[in-house]
């Protein structure tokens, strides 16, 4: 048995849904279908989830949302028309959207999550109706009825472990199960969504709970490429990579698969197969536990912008008990989490996501580090990108750092920091965001051009 997840790009139009139907019904193992909300039909298009967020924000602010609402209903309406679905399908969807958008706004975060989740929920209902019209037995299943329980963290929910046993019972449903991705229910019955692009997480949770053989994740590319194809044209495809490699690469910018979606599949030892809805005969990429290391030290190169660093220097920092704890406490009290902490004898750098900082917090943090930690120097640097080179082979390979830093130097990219730290499979470079593209290209040329990828 397989769980198959289709992303927004695979569900953006009636034409795409016809492909989805063909893919699901061509393999009797494809019983559990997890769906996102309709995504972009072209690069200028708007994802349904973004339309829903705009509707919710306008409703909260008491602004006119008729434009967004019309675009939203038209998206589902045009799909239903393309597929010749009965008129009551779209009527019910429209009624549901109106009800959810007019719903209880006393808790803004919960309200926003309920509105966001309605995109996948209504899409699952529409797709189940379409499969039925086509003569295939298919049932829409609500995550609450299925027992997909999550923590009460709106927009960032985590699955509760007891969900897995509940989800195993989905096996008992006859025919195909159509399951909305992206959200679950808290123990007290509220909707809570995963972080953005979180339908991948739902697919992985179902794969674990149902104990399927494979989790197929259908998207709009033939494979996971060794580098983001929007940065380097025609990059090498990766046929096979490990969970650890993929987790690092997803975390660092490979948006093709959500980094939090690796753990449930990994824990149950279920391979993930990333495939293309627009080219289903391509074998795609397999994410597995172990693989043969025949492709050199580096499997992939990822990059992500939106970071800043706090550099702190203090003579004899290494001798001072509790310096790190006090520093992190200052960040914690400003509700800031960190990503990396490279350090030296007399200095330490904390790297964090820039969107957590504002001018007020920055001033408070800097003043406290000077005042409470008696630092000699504190400098905050904005506009950083992190580059991550990832590969299981790096452990056994001498000279990877030298090769990477030489490539960056030749491209005129200054390395602000290196973290070769604890992860055995990755190495991180901090650079100025303006240099991100040429840095990624330079690293790709150094490790892949002329090399053979497995
Ligand atoms: N290394 C990579 N390999 C493949 N695709 C990547 C990579 N990095 C970024 N992407 C992007 O991820 C996109 C697919 O992810 P996403 O848009 O979330 O799809 P979906 O709509 O299926 O959820 C691709 O179109 C591609 O632009
Ligand atoms: N629709 C949600 C969840 C999701 O997973 O979407 P997609 O499969 O289009 O990345 C979002 O946009 O965040």
Short mmCIF file of C-alpha atoms in Angstrom, two decimals, residues 12 25 106 110 246 313 315 373 419:
data_model
loop_
_atom_site.label_atom_id
_atom_site.label_comp_id
_atom_site.label_asym_id
_atom_site.label_seq_id
_atom_site.Cartn_x
_atom_site.Cartn_y
_atom_site.Cartn_z
CA UNK A 12 -4.07 23.83 -9.73
CA UNK A 25 -6.05 4.71 -10.61
CA UNK A 106 -12.05 36.04 19.05
CA UNK A 110 -6.99 30.06 15.58
CA UNK A 246 17.35 15.44 2.66
CA UNK A 313 33.61 39.34 21.45
CA UNK A 315 38.49 38.61 26.12
CA UNK A 373 27.65 40.19 29.89
CA UNK A 419 30.15 26.03 10.57
#
